[in-house]
Amino acid sequence: MTERIGEIIETDSFTFVAESFALNRPPALGSLVKAQAGGDTWVYGVVAFGETVSVDPGRGAMRRSRPDAYDEAVYTRHPELEHLLHTKFTVIPVGSRVGERMSQRIPPQPPPMHYSVYACAPDEVREFSERRLYLRTLATAQLPAPVEHVLAAHLTWTYEQRGRDEAWLEQAALEVAGLLQQDVERLLAVLYAVDPEA
Amino acid sequence: MDRKRLGVVVDGSFTAGLTVRLDPGQSTEDLQIGSFMVVQGREYTYFCMLSDLQLRTSDARLIAKPPQGFTPFVSRVLSGSATYAMAVVKPMLMMPTVDVRDDSRLLVGQTPEERGVMSVRTIPMHYAELVEATEIDFLTVFGSPDKPNHFVFGQPLTMDLPICLDLGRFMERSSGIFGQTGTGKSFTALVVLAGIIKHDVGVNLIFDAHNEYAYGKESEEKQWVKGLKHLFGSKVRVYSLDESQANKPGRPADGILKIGLNQIEPEDVILMSQELGLTAKAGTMIGLLKDTYGDKWLTRLIEMDAEALSEFCQQSGAHEGSVQALQRDLKKLARKEYIRPEMDSNLLDEIILTLKDGKHVILHFGQHSSMMDYMLVSNLVTRRVRAAWEKQTEQYELTQANADRPRPLMITLEEAHKFLNPEIASQTTFGTIAREMRKFHVTLMVIDQRPSGIDSEVLSQLGTRISGKLADERDIDAVLTGVSDRSALRNALASLKLRQEVLVVGHAVPMPIQVRPRTYDEAFWAEVSKPTAPVADDDLEREKRELFGA
């Protein structure tokens, strides 16, 4: 079993938000994660957004650094920040698994509130990304961030997880090129970002 | 046999052809306009010609501002997605889809029709696959050399396998060999003629204007090639106009042709109006002369002194100055070395008998190779041959006996536009042959570099056209007169290389195809001049016994 990295705090059919267990360290943008959905059902999703904000929406964060204490020292001097701030990440569901059956359909129900989010192991990433139909789901979803950044981040991350699998990257890039062919500026942004030869 | 996939059909119409989206990674540079390809529909396999290639982009911004600084990765991904290529293919023939692994079934039929190939009547649905043609596709459509009268004419541009002409069909209608200078028209003609002689599908009468066919010539590679007389010996008889050149070593002539003034008809002279510098009124005066003197009109005109001439003019009402001018012009004819005041028709009759006997005749002009010599003699000889074949056909229709059946005769004519241009095509023997002599078993093979100079009515009657590269739009139009799918073929014609590539369209091939014709070289000579019928084993045994004893 892989590492638990967060707990779901907002959830609907097309997106869920989890609070990261590590302050300021949400999972990488574009990484594949999975959420427990009860029994042997899992929801796979791609991290599309990460943020660290004040726990109390009414009280925004404010400056804490001093000329002689900044960055990491701020946290040492203010251990209460661990409780005043939290880090959240948004996940776009792109597939699911029931028992051993993996599919690239989004699950019929959203993952339950307060259930756990896990990182995916490289083998699981490899297995899930073997077919690339989910890229279409991702590219057409309502994203909290520009689609080209999410796609580029996901391609680069998966390429690394698959042990720098250039063939996969090229096929995936072609798939993305097909999806974004009406909008060449976005497409080129993805291609320049993922280009392993650059 | 698996065919390589090139793309899928995404659009198109029966009239304009199918539009195919090329697969990512399939470069346009690997495809050649005019090549033979296959589209696999659900029920039918379509045999097509690639008629156009187009570059497209999915976003106009790629055209307005082409991105720069590509890495190979980016350009690989873009080509085939945002930038992509379309091919337009024109289906020409189709057949019910059969398992291509079942090779044997496809090749049994003797004709394309028997192999299930038919003209195209529909188009496939979306996403039918475009694939490369394989050997089996070529053989299915174009037949293999073991079929009757199939003669290996050349190879497709991109593969090494035989493309056959059906010589039986080739002889059925008039044909044309076109191409600008240097495209190898005469070598192509030599290959076809050798094939016809070898397969014995008919007899040839060849007017060898440039002294190329009888005794060969020097090729562009500065090699001397053999002529048809060298290859086929007694099967080919050469009649020469040139007494001095004939019968030099290696150039045996079977007869020296002389022409009598009495054999020249008004038609022959009018044909040469331009060459002789005749005025428009000359025709009328020649008519008057012919009415007065009959067959001897030309002899009499040339012999007339001033007194006789004015007497003739008074009697007939002709203008004296014009007749004088005509006499002056026609004296040019009488001064030719091969012209005699009077000749009997023995040698001309011999030529006709030779042809009827199944031997091929080449008229060799030697040093008399001016356009005037050529036109006069060809027209004069052809008129007689044509009359003989007409008579023979009438005889055959009467008796319906196989022995009376006229042999198919093909007349090879160089510089055809001189005989078949729109002004005179209706009057010359050649015009008549091209238009209506098919029923008398006489056809023309015209060889020309300016097909636009040939009457369109004649062009539209051509059954098979073999054309090398043509640059002039009017010539391209002319070659494709009366052919369907002209726009597709126009591109195929324009894309030919200057040398050793031709487009074959028409009666002798099931669909148009670009071909590299066979080289007319040692290997070819050896093949065509070896006896057709293999020597039976018994004969061999007997010969061995005679040679070596039992």
XYZ file of C-alpha atoms in Angstrom:
748
model
C 0.000 0.000 0.000
C 1.314 3.415 -0.948
C 1.529 6.447 1.226
C -1.602 8.265 2.423
C -1.125 11.862 1.420
C -4.392 13.583 2.174
C -8.026 13.553 3.178
C -10.952 14.588 1.063
C -12.592 17.804 2.213
C -14.714 18.735 -0.801
C -16.154 16.298 -3.308
C -18.476 16.199 -6.318
C -18.865 14.094 -9.443
C -16.195 15.841 -11.481
C -13.678 17.095 -8.994
C -12.558 16.599 -5.403
C -10.365 18.594 -3.058
C -8.153 17.012 -0.389
C -6.176 18.493 2.428
C -2.543 17.495 2.212
C -0.952 15.958 5.292
C 2.203 17.927 4.594
C 1.836 21.699 4.926
C 3.094 23.453 1.775
C 3.767 20.058 0.099
C 0.791 19.057 -2.012
C 1.368 16.224 -4.478
C 3.049 17.328 -7.717
C 0.878 19.146 -10.252
C -0.148 16.619 -12.877
C 0.598 13.575 -10.761
C -1.734 10.604 -10.669
C -3.336 9.931 -7.273
C -6.095 7.631 -6.098
C -8.843 7.969 -3.538
C -10.502 5.266 -1.485
C -14.170 5.087 -2.414
C -15.308 2.301 -0.073
C -14.765 -1.458 -0.336
C -12.439 -2.378 -3.175
C -13.359 0.667 -5.258
C -10.767 3.305 -6.036
C -10.990 6.567 -7.928
C -7.984 7.680 -9.980
C -7.416 11.323 -10.645
C -4.875 13.859 -11.803
C -3.760 16.654 -9.519
C -4.848 19.860 -11.241
C -4.277 22.474 -8.585
C -2.552 22.969 -5.246
C -2.734 25.821 -2.722
C -1.902 26.745 0.832
C -4.358 29.105 2.547
C -5.497 30.220 5.920
C -7.782 27.776 7.740
C -10.113 30.587 8.630
C -11.307 32.233 5.454
C -12.046 35.394 7.423
C -8.444 35.720 8.554
C -5.963 35.856 5.731
C -2.311 35.123 6.226
C 0.020 38.025 6.981
C 3.743 38.784 6.945
C 5.723 36.959 9.672
C 9.318 37.271 8.563
C 11.953 39.529 10.088
C 15.281 40.635 8.674
C 17.060 37.999 10.749
C 14.391 35.263 10.495
C 12.732 34.375 7.251
C 11.647 31.398 5.177
C 11.978 28.176 7.198
C 12.824 30.200 10.363
C 9.335 31.715 10.286
C 7.862 28.271 10.923
C 10.336 27.545 13.720
C 9.426 30.761 15.461
C 5.667 30.263 14.924
C 4.796 26.594 15.510
C 1.088 27.615 15.598
C 1.191 28.160 11.839
C 0.800 24.386 11.415
C -2.736 24.904 12.733
C -3.574 28.247 11.172
C -2.671 27.206 7.585
C -3.556 24.212 5.484
C -2.529 22.926 2.063
C -5.224 21.724 -0.331
C -5.054 20.099 -3.750
C -7.700 19.621 -6.400
C -7.994 16.324 -8.243
C -9.844 15.651 -11.506
C -11.158 12.061 -11.516
C -10.205 10.322 -14.778
C -10.663 6.637 -14.002
C -11.518 4.024 -11.423
C -10.744 0.537 -10.286
C -13.016 -2.103 -8.834
C -10.960 -5.015 -7.523
C -8.466 -5.763 -10.283
C -10.447 -4.086 -13.050
C -9.021 -0.746 -14.017
C -11.033 1.522 -16.320
C -10.717 4.985 -17.724
C -14.326 5.884 -17.008
C -15.045 8.312 -14.207
C -16.779 6.627 -11.252
C -20.552 6.819 -10.909
C -20.294 8.328 -7.410
C -17.889 10.927 -6.149
C -15.359 9.614 -3.602
C -16.726 9.968 -0.067
C -15.900 12.951 2.115
C -13.050 12.467 4.595
C -11.769 9.370 2.808
C -8.071 9.058 2.093
C -6.057 10.046 -0.921
C -2.972 8.004 -1.789
C -0.025 8.464 -4.068
C 0.288 5.944 -6.942
C 3.296 3.653 -7.276
C 5.226 3.698 -10.589
C 3.803 0.299 -11.588
C 0.301 1.557 -11.091
C 1.084 4.697 -13.085
C 2.454 2.552 -15.878
C -0.585 0.317 -15.895
C -3.069 3.176 -15.814
C -1.347 5.274 -18.493
C -0.943 2.382 -20.929
C -4.166 3.492 -22.595
C -4.455 7.213 -23.064
C -8.177 7.771 -23.451
C -8.231 9.570 -20.078
C -6.261 12.440 -21.594
C -9.425 13.471 -23.386
C -11.346 13.514 -20.084
C -8.637 15.627 -18.550
C -8.397 18.059 -21.468
C -12.127 18.668 -21.560
C -12.718 18.895 -17.788
C -13.530 22.111 -15.950
C -10.080 22.807 -14.593
C -9.066 25.262 -11.876
C -5.847 25.946 -13.826
C -5.057 26.471 -17.557
C -5.409 23.168 -19.360
C -2.021 23.368 -21.085
C -0.193 23.556 -17.754
C -2.032 20.597 -16.293
C -1.492 18.492 -19.413
C 2.148 19.427 -19.697
C 2.736 18.685 -16.023
C 0.961 15.357 -16.264
C 2.888 14.266 -19.368
C 6.247 15.184 -17.913
C 5.499 13.552 -14.565
C 4.223 10.332 -16.162
C 7.186 10.221 -18.547
C 9.508 10.288 -15.526
C 7.448 7.717 -13.622
C 7.594 5.405 -16.613
C 11.372 5.584 -16.597
C 11.697 8.236 -19.306
C 9.528 6.358 -21.755
C 9.998 8.419 -24.932
C 7.693 6.329 -27.073
C 4.896 6.865 -24.586
C 5.582 10.572 -24.428
C 5.437 10.931 -28.186
C 2.173 9.020 -28.452
C 0.666 11.017 -25.602
C 1.852 14.258 -27.180
C 0.199 13.217 -30.447
C -2.988 12.534 -28.546
C -2.836 15.966 -26.963
C -2.056 17.499 -30.345
C -5.263 15.979 -31.635
C -7.214 17.383 -28.681
C -5.780 20.863 -28.920
C -5.468 21.139 -32.674
C -7.938 24.002 -32.835
C -5.821 26.029 -30.445
C -2.284 25.948 -31.573
C -0.853 28.335 -28.976
C -1.928 26.035 -26.159
C -0.689 23.014 -28.042
C 2.710 24.556 -28.601
C 2.862 25.515 -24.915
C 2.373 21.842 -24.014
C 4.837 20.603 -26.597
C 7.593 23.022 -25.648
C 7.075 22.163 -21.988
C 7.233 18.402 -22.374
C 9.906 18.240 -25.076
C 12.574 15.841 -23.750
C 15.021 17.081 -26.381
C 14.855 20.721 -25.363
C 0.443 -10.396 -47.935
C -0.038 -7.370 -45.715
C -0.302 -3.998 -47.325
C 1.208 -0.951 -45.683
C -1.441 1.444 -44.392
C -1.113 5.047 -45.534
C -4.242 6.746 -44.219
C -8.020 6.741 -44.025
C -10.718 8.102 -46.297
C -12.347 11.087 -44.628
C -14.140 12.860 -47.433
C -14.728 12.753 -51.137
C -17.138 12.202 -53.955
C -17.510 9.883 -56.890
C -16.686 12.650 -59.351
C -13.836 14.360 -57.532
C -12.224 11.343 -55.901
C -11.606 10.332 -52.308
C -9.870 12.553 -49.809
C -7.596 10.615 -47.548
C -6.100 11.846 -44.298
C -2.573 10.499 -44.260
C -1.530 8.789 -41.063
C 0.783 10.661 -38.706
C 4.296 9.753 -39.663
C 3.362 9.130 -43.303
C 5.365 11.647 -45.280
C 4.017 13.080 -48.504
C 7.510 12.747 -49.893
C 7.165 8.971 -49.909
C 4.186 9.181 -52.237
C 4.234 10.046 -55.916
C 1.458 11.615 -57.918
C 0.086 9.122 -60.365
C 0.997 6.033 -58.401
C -1.264 3.034 -58.142
C -2.905 2.530 -54.733
C -5.615 0.517 -53.088
C -8.540 1.563 -50.878
C -10.102 -1.224 -48.869
C -13.818 -0.669 -48.483
C -16.136 -3.016 -46.613
C -17.401 -4.916 -49.653
C -15.035 -3.859 -52.403
C -11.387 -3.218 -52.969
C -10.830 -0.057 -55.007
C -7.862 0.389 -57.317
C -6.977 4.051 -57.434
C -4.555 6.564 -58.822
C -3.033 9.182 -56.550
C -4.051 12.443 -58.152
C -3.213 15.123 -55.620
C -1.465 15.797 -52.326
C -2.465 18.674 -50.090
C -0.996 20.203 -46.967
C -3.408 21.359 -44.283
C -3.284 22.916 -40.845
C -5.945 22.723 -38.186
C -5.405 26.300 -37.042
C -4.957 29.315 -39.289
C -2.413 30.741 -36.859
C 0.040 28.066 -37.978
C -0.118 29.534 -41.461
C -0.042 33.174 -40.463
C 2.841 32.720 -38.048
C 4.750 29.487 -38.545
C 6.310 28.516 -35.210
C 10.062 28.584 -35.150
C 12.862 26.793 -33.388
C 11.339 23.313 -33.536
C 13.077 20.424 -31.999
C 12.602 17.194 -33.917
C 10.206 16.061 -31.192
C 7.862 19.015 -31.679
C 7.911 18.765 -35.420
C 7.222 15.015 -35.264
C 4.210 15.585 -33.065
C 2.893 18.518 -35.068
C 3.132 16.752 -38.385
C 0.220 14.429 -38.438
C -1.821 16.426 -35.943
C -2.067 20.183 -36.210
C -0.229 20.118 -39.513
C -1.203 17.201 -41.669
C -1.451 16.000 -45.225
C -4.331 14.910 -47.394
C -4.126 12.739 -50.453
C -6.735 12.720 -53.185
C -7.097 9.357 -54.872
C -9.280 8.623 -57.850
C -10.834 5.172 -57.869
C -10.618 3.660 -61.350
C -11.526 0.009 -60.881
C -12.996 -2.085 -58.121
C -13.487 -5.730 -57.245
C -15.267 -7.618 -54.483
C -12.905 -7.847 -51.542
C -11.292 -11.238 -51.231
C -8.788 -12.433 -48.738
C -5.530 -11.141 -50.179
C -3.749 -14.157 -48.787
C -5.725 -16.234 -51.239
C -3.341 -15.239 -54.023
C -4.190 -18.084 -56.330
C -7.804 -17.132 -56.785
C -6.960 -13.641 -57.941
C -4.677 -14.722 -60.708
C -6.645 -17.469 -62.382
C -8.746 -15.321 -64.722
C -7.302 -14.502 -68.120
C -8.761 -11.015 -68.278
C -9.267 -8.432 -65.549
C -13.015 -9.065 -65.833
C -12.535 -12.764 -65.152
C -10.447 -11.884 -62.145
C -13.430 -9.929 -60.800
C -12.149 -6.469 -61.659
C -14.809 -4.064 -62.885
C -15.082 -0.372 -63.575
C -15.799 1.654 -60.500
C -19.452 2.292 -59.715
C -19.459 3.457 -56.136
C -17.181 4.765 -53.432
C -16.310 3.395 -49.986
C -17.624 4.885 -46.741
C -15.696 7.006 -44.246
C -12.561 5.569 -42.707
C -11.894 3.018 -45.404
C -8.161 2.420 -45.388
C -5.777 3.593 -48.081
C -2.963 1.086 -48.455
C 0.056 0.638 -50.667
C -0.513 -1.590 -53.668
C 1.313 -4.882 -53.529
C 2.517 -7.167 -56.261
C -0.698 -9.143 -56.128
C -2.743 -5.972 -56.741
C -0.676 -5.107 -59.789
C -0.986 -8.618 -61.153
C -4.725 -8.714 -60.494
C -5.316 -5.555 -62.464
C -2.631 -5.597 -65.123
C -2.268 -9.325 -65.606
C 0.867 -11.394 -65.695
C 3.066 -12.069 -68.721
C 1.724 -15.625 -69.060
C -1.698 -14.390 -70.206
C -2.315 -14.507 -73.963
C -0.933 -11.529 -75.888
C 0.313 -9.965 -72.689
C 3.581 -8.282 -73.377
C 5.781 -6.938 -70.619
C 6.004 -3.273 -71.446
C 7.717 -1.985 -68.340
C 7.587 -1.619 -64.597
C 5.682 0.633 -62.231
C 7.698 3.612 -61.031
C 8.143 2.381 -57.489
C 8.301 -1.405 -57.787
C 10.097 -4.050 -59.760
C 7.393 -6.119 -61.353
C 6.023 -6.470 -64.854
C 3.308 -4.246 -66.261
C 1.781 -5.807 -69.357
C 0.124 -4.354 -72.410
C -2.637 -6.445 -73.904
C -1.350 -6.299 -77.474
C -4.526 -7.795 -78.902
C -6.451 -4.871 -77.518
C -3.666 -2.472 -78.437
C -4.057 -3.427 -82.114
C -7.838 -3.115 -82.059
C -7.813 0.655 -82.083
C -5.469 3.392 -83.171
C -2.918 4.427 -80.644
C -0.525 7.248 -79.961
C 2.921 7.660 -78.492
C 3.553 11.212 -77.344
C 6.128 13.133 -75.381
C 8.409 16.062 -75.792
C 11.807 15.667 -77.429
C 14.135 13.424 -75.489
C 11.464 11.431 -73.696
C 12.365 8.334 -75.696
C 9.340 8.089 -77.974
C 11.139 6.098 -80.623
C 12.565 3.630 -78.103
C 9.111 3.194 -76.600
C 7.771 2.633 -80.109
C 10.528 0.119 -80.835
C 9.626 -1.831 -77.687
C 5.937 -1.905 -78.630
C 6.648 -2.815 -82.257
C 9.018 -5.581 -81.246
C 6.313 -6.895 -78.920
C 3.746 -6.923 -81.703
C 6.091 -8.720 -84.083
C 7.123 -11.209 -81.405
C 3.541 -11.997 -80.354
C 2.358 -12.037 -83.957
C -0.851 -10.160 -83.233
C -0.855 -8.348 -86.567
C 1.323 -6.832 -89.236
C 3.118 -3.522 -89.146
C 3.693 -0.977 -91.848
C 6.250 1.448 -90.511
C 7.182 4.745 -92.107
C 10.671 5.193 -90.779
C 10.966 8.959 -91.187
C 14.070 9.391 -89.119
C 15.772 6.119 -90.046
C 15.389 4.610 -86.583
C 13.337 1.479 -86.854
C 14.823 -0.589 -89.643
C 18.478 -0.514 -88.731
C 18.495 1.039 -85.296
C 20.096 4.250 -84.241
C 22.393 5.758 -81.716
C 20.867 6.082 -78.287
C 21.354 9.065 -76.000
C 23.954 7.004 -74.174
C 25.888 6.939 -77.460
C 25.289 3.241 -77.953
C 24.199 1.808 -81.258
C 21.022 -0.178 -80.887
C 19.686 -2.871 -83.144
C 16.885 -2.226 -85.603
C 13.859 -4.416 -86.156
C 15.429 -5.893 -89.290
C 18.380 -7.086 -87.207
C 16.093 -8.580 -84.584
C 13.562 -10.320 -86.753
C 15.389 -10.989 -90.041
C 13.075 -12.228 -92.750
C 9.929 -11.451 -90.766
C 10.625 -7.808 -91.460
C 11.086 -6.504 -94.991
C 12.694 -3.155 -95.606
C 11.932 -1.103 -98.696
C 14.208 1.841 -99.198
C 13.831 5.048 -101.138
C 17.541 5.603 -101.057
C 19.420 3.577 -103.595
C 22.831 4.746 -102.449
C 22.395 3.796 -98.814
C 20.534 0.569 -99.253
C 22.491 -2.654 -99.181
C 25.440 -1.259 -97.347
C 26.890 -3.849 -94.968
C 24.512 -4.539 -92.116
C 21.679 -2.687 -93.814
C 20.020 -5.150 -96.149
C 17.082 -3.732 -98.129
C 14.514 -5.978 -99.778
C 13.615 -3.509 -102.477
C 14.242 -0.007 -103.774
C 11.082 2.006 -104.080
C 10.563 4.365 -106.997
C 7.526 6.538 -107.459
C 6.081 7.376 -110.856
C 4.546 10.764 -111.517
C 1.532 8.843 -112.782
C 1.044 7.398 -109.304
C 0.747 10.766 -107.619
C -2.811 11.851 -106.969
C -4.069 15.406 -106.417
C -4.663 14.446 -102.771
C -0.932 13.740 -102.291
C 0.002 17.121 -103.631
C -2.593 19.076 -101.676
C -1.415 17.375 -98.514
C 1.967 18.953 -99.096
C 0.637 22.447 -99.848
C 2.729 23.955 -97.108
C 5.916 22.114 -98.048
C 5.555 22.949 -101.759
C 4.404 26.500 -101.102
C 1.138 26.048 -103.008
C -1.497 28.758 -102.965
C -5.028 28.242 -101.793
C -6.228 28.114 -105.436
C -3.885 25.285 -106.351
C -6.517 22.707 -105.433
C -8.933 24.045 -108.053
C -6.307 24.067 -110.787
C -5.161 20.573 -109.970
C -8.792 19.548 -110.241
C -8.981 21.046 -113.717
C -5.774 19.298 -114.771
C -7.015 15.990 -113.437
C -10.319 16.402 -115.286
C -8.480 17.104 -118.506
C -5.623 14.606 -118.383
C -6.686 11.919 -115.917
C -3.843 9.911 -114.345
C -1.244 11.710 -116.433
C -2.146 15.142 -115.066
C 1.141 15.688 -113.276
C 3.343 14.369 -116.064
C 1.537 16.554 -118.558
C 1.736 19.645 -116.399
C 5.457 19.290 -115.911
C 6.096 18.643 -119.576
C 4.089 21.668 -120.783
C 6.017 24.408 -122.524
C 4.761 27.985 -122.490
C 2.589 27.447 -125.534
C 0.902 24.299 -124.292
C 0.325 25.915 -120.969
C -1.456 28.926 -122.352
C -3.498 26.655 -124.614
C -4.607 24.662 -121.582
C -5.512 27.863 -119.777
C -7.608 29.114 -122.661
C -9.469 25.831 -122.881
C -10.080 25.409 -119.196
C -10.385 29.040 -118.142
C -7.600 28.773 -115.593
C -5.459 31.770 -114.764
C -2.223 31.485 -116.665
C 0.046 32.990 -113.988
C -1.306 30.630 -111.367
C -0.790 27.579 -113.514
C 2.753 28.684 -114.213
C 3.373 29.044 -110.507
C 1.895 25.612 -109.877
C 4.076 24.100 -112.551
C 7.136 25.694 -111.001
C 6.250 24.380 -107.585
C 5.507 20.867 -108.760
C 8.734 20.630 -110.699
C 10.374 20.402 -107.278
C 8.713 17.026 -106.978
C 9.844 15.813 -110.358
C 13.449 16.576 -109.507
C 13.489 14.062 -106.640
C 15.871 11.221 -107.259
C 13.296 8.510 -106.565
C 10.665 10.020 -108.874
C 10.302 8.537 -112.344
C 8.061 9.876 -115.120
C 6.160 6.642 -115.153
C 6.193 3.490 -113.012
C 4.108 0.367 -112.905
C 2.700 -0.613 -109.562
C 4.636 -3.874 -109.160
C 6.655 -2.871 -106.146
C 3.699 -1.286 -104.385
C 1.737 -4.469 -105.017
C 4.618 -6.476 -103.619
C 4.491 -4.436 -100.427
C 0.801 -5.171 -100.066
C 1.330 -8.875 -100.704
C 4.122 -8.933 -98.144
C 1.817 -7.437 -95.566
C -0.986 -9.826 -96.432
C 1.491 -12.626 -96.071
C 2.019 -11.658 -92.430
C 5.388 -10.024 -92.843
C 6.160 -6.575 -91.542
C 7.213 -3.745 -93.809
C 9.441 -0.822 -93.000
C 9.756 2.016 -95.466
C 13.217 3.372 -95.105
C 13.827 6.912 -96.341
C 17.588 7.120 -96.060
C 18.833 10.509 -97.193
C 15.414 11.385 -98.613
C 14.141 12.271 -95.224
C 12.705 15.736 -95.821
C 9.129 16.245 -94.736
C 8.082 16.395 -98.386
C 9.506 12.961 -99.204
C 8.008 11.530 -96.115
C 4.535 12.899 -96.654
C 4.371 12.062 -100.321
C 5.467 8.472 -99.976
C 3.567 7.637 -96.825
C 0.335 8.978 -98.159
C 0.764 7.296 -101.510
C 1.628 3.911 -100.070
C -1.001 4.063 -97.365
C -3.744 4.894 -99.838
C -3.041 1.687 -101.702
C -2.715 -0.411 -98.596
C -5.936 0.945 -97.283
C -7.750 0.152 -100.533
C -6.384 -3.383 -100.431
C -7.584 -3.910 -96.857
C -10.999 -2.500 -97.630
C -11.327 -4.901 -100.515
C -10.144 -7.788 -98.385
C -12.671 -6.943 -95.679
C -15.493 -6.801 -98.180
C -14.384 -10.177 -99.485
C -14.332 -11.563 -95.965
C -17.803 -10.256 -95.258
C -18.990 -11.966 -98.398
C -17.395 -15.379 -97.814
C -16.999 -15.294 -94.040
C -14.158 -17.717 -94.583
C -11.364 -17.589 -92.075
C -8.781 -17.598 -94.861
C -10.163 -14.301 -96.138
C -10.020 -12.644 -92.763
C -7.768 -9.597 -93.073
C -4.780 -9.515 -90.742
C -4.863 -6.641 -88.297
C -2.604 -3.978 -89.738
C -0.989 -1.210 -87.802
C 0.582 1.731 -89.588
C 3.267 3.545 -87.652
C 3.442 7.202 -88.469
C 5.990 9.698 -87.197
C 5.371 13.455 -87.198
C 1.701 12.651 -87.252
C 0.537 16.251 -86.894
C 1.681 16.864 -90.475
C -0.941 14.408 -91.736
C -3.578 14.809 -89.114
C -3.771 18.528 -88.394
C -7.291 19.929 -88.336
C -6.993 21.575 -91.769
C -6.242 18.393 -93.681
C -7.180 15.499 -91.401
C -10.543 15.241 -93.100
C -8.926 14.846 -96.513
C -5.996 12.534 -95.944
C -5.991 8.798 -95.939
C -4.557 8.839 -92.456
C -7.436 10.888 -91.145
C -9.869 8.360 -92.548
C -7.923 5.463 -91.069
C -7.828 7.026 -87.631
C -11.513 7.771 -87.716
C -13.133 4.791 -89.303
C -10.763 2.092 -90.495
C -11.083 0.027 -87.348
C -13.771 -2.004 -89.001
C -11.371 -2.739 -91.842
C -8.748 -3.946 -89.351
C -6.385 -1.068 -90.052
C -5.181 1.129 -87.209
C -2.610 3.863 -86.798
C 0.116 4.255 -84.270
C 0.902 7.944 -84.332
C 4.128 9.215 -82.843
C 4.367 12.905 -82.188
C 5.831 15.524 -79.935
C 3.117 18.108 -80.565
C -0.160 16.262 -80.070
C -1.984 19.599 -79.942
C -1.341 19.837 -83.686
C -3.496 16.779 -84.312
C -7.176 17.058 -85.097
C -9.218 16.516 -81.935
C -11.596 14.192 -83.737
C -8.659 11.923 -84.524
C -7.301 12.184 -80.983
C -10.595 11.191 -79.475
C -10.530 7.989 -81.531
C -7.209 6.852 -80.100
C -7.591 3.696 -78.061
C -4.292 3.519 -76.243
C -2.120 6.501 -75.473
C 1.415 6.233 -74.210
C 2.770 9.594 -73.230
C 6.058 10.784 -71.854
C 6.451 14.141 -70.203
C 4.733 17.055 -71.877
C 5.257 20.640 -70.815
C 2.752 22.518 -72.941
C -0.750 22.704 -71.482
C -2.317 22.347 -74.917
C -0.347 19.185 -75.592
C -1.421 17.695 -72.277
C -5.027 18.554 -73.084
C -4.639 17.017 -76.506
C -3.261 13.735 -75.196
C -6.164 13.439 -72.787
C -8.851 14.298 -75.365
C -11.748 11.944 -74.929
C -10.401 10.367 -71.734
C -12.355 10.367 -68.490
C -10.781 11.571 -65.224
C -8.675 14.088 -67.020
C -7.778 16.194 -64.025
C -6.319 13.227 -62.182
C -4.383 12.154 -65.253
C -3.167 15.659 -65.995
C -1.244 15.658 -62.699
C 0.071 12.189 -63.382
C 1.317 13.328 -66.765
C 2.882 16.521 -65.512
C 4.756 14.695 -62.758
C 6.626 12.330 -65.068
C 10.383 12.540 -65.271
C 11.743 13.704 -68.594
C 13.207 10.339 -69.445
C 12.144 6.748 -69.090
C 8.763 7.384 -67.540
C 5.480 7.270 -69.418
C 1.803 7.279 -68.642
C -0.211 4.568 -70.342
C -3.927 5.249 -70.726
C -6.621 3.431 -72.570
C -7.611 0.298 -74.315
C -4.553 -1.881 -73.752
C -4.431 -1.406 -69.975
C -7.318 -1.820 -67.528
C -6.579 1.521 -65.876
C -4.105 4.356 -66.410
C -0.674 3.674 -65.014
C 2.723 5.304 -64.897
C 5.366 2.978 -66.245
C 9.097 2.848 -66.676
C 9.224 1.286 -70.153
C 11.656 -1.536 -70.712
C 15.061 -0.573 -71.926
C 15.681 -1.483 -75.501
C 18.931 -3.305 -74.830
C 20.756 -6.628 -75.239
C 18.516 -8.419 -72.750
C 15.399 -7.220 -74.510
C 16.759 -8.163 -77.943
C 17.645 -11.626 -76.721
C 14.151 -12.130 -75.364
C 12.186 -10.953 -78.381
C 14.315 -12.623 -80.998
C 14.242 -16.095 -79.461
C 11.679 -18.422 -81.075
C 8.252 -18.357 -79.460
C 7.392 -22.032 -79.684
C 9.695 -24.071 -77.485
C 11.353 -26.945 -79.255
C 9.562 -30.146 -78.314
C 11.558 -32.692 -76.335
C 11.188 -35.279 -79.093
C 12.811 -32.959 -81.563
C 15.646 -32.315 -79.190
C 16.192 -36.009 -78.687
C 16.180 -36.624 -82.398
C 18.629 -33.801 -82.996
C 20.900 -35.167 -80.325
C 20.836 -38.588 -81.920
C 21.638 -37.134 -85.298
C 24.468 -35.092 -83.890
C 26.047 -37.537 -81.550
C 24.806 -40.891 -82.739
C 22.431 -43.145 -80.789
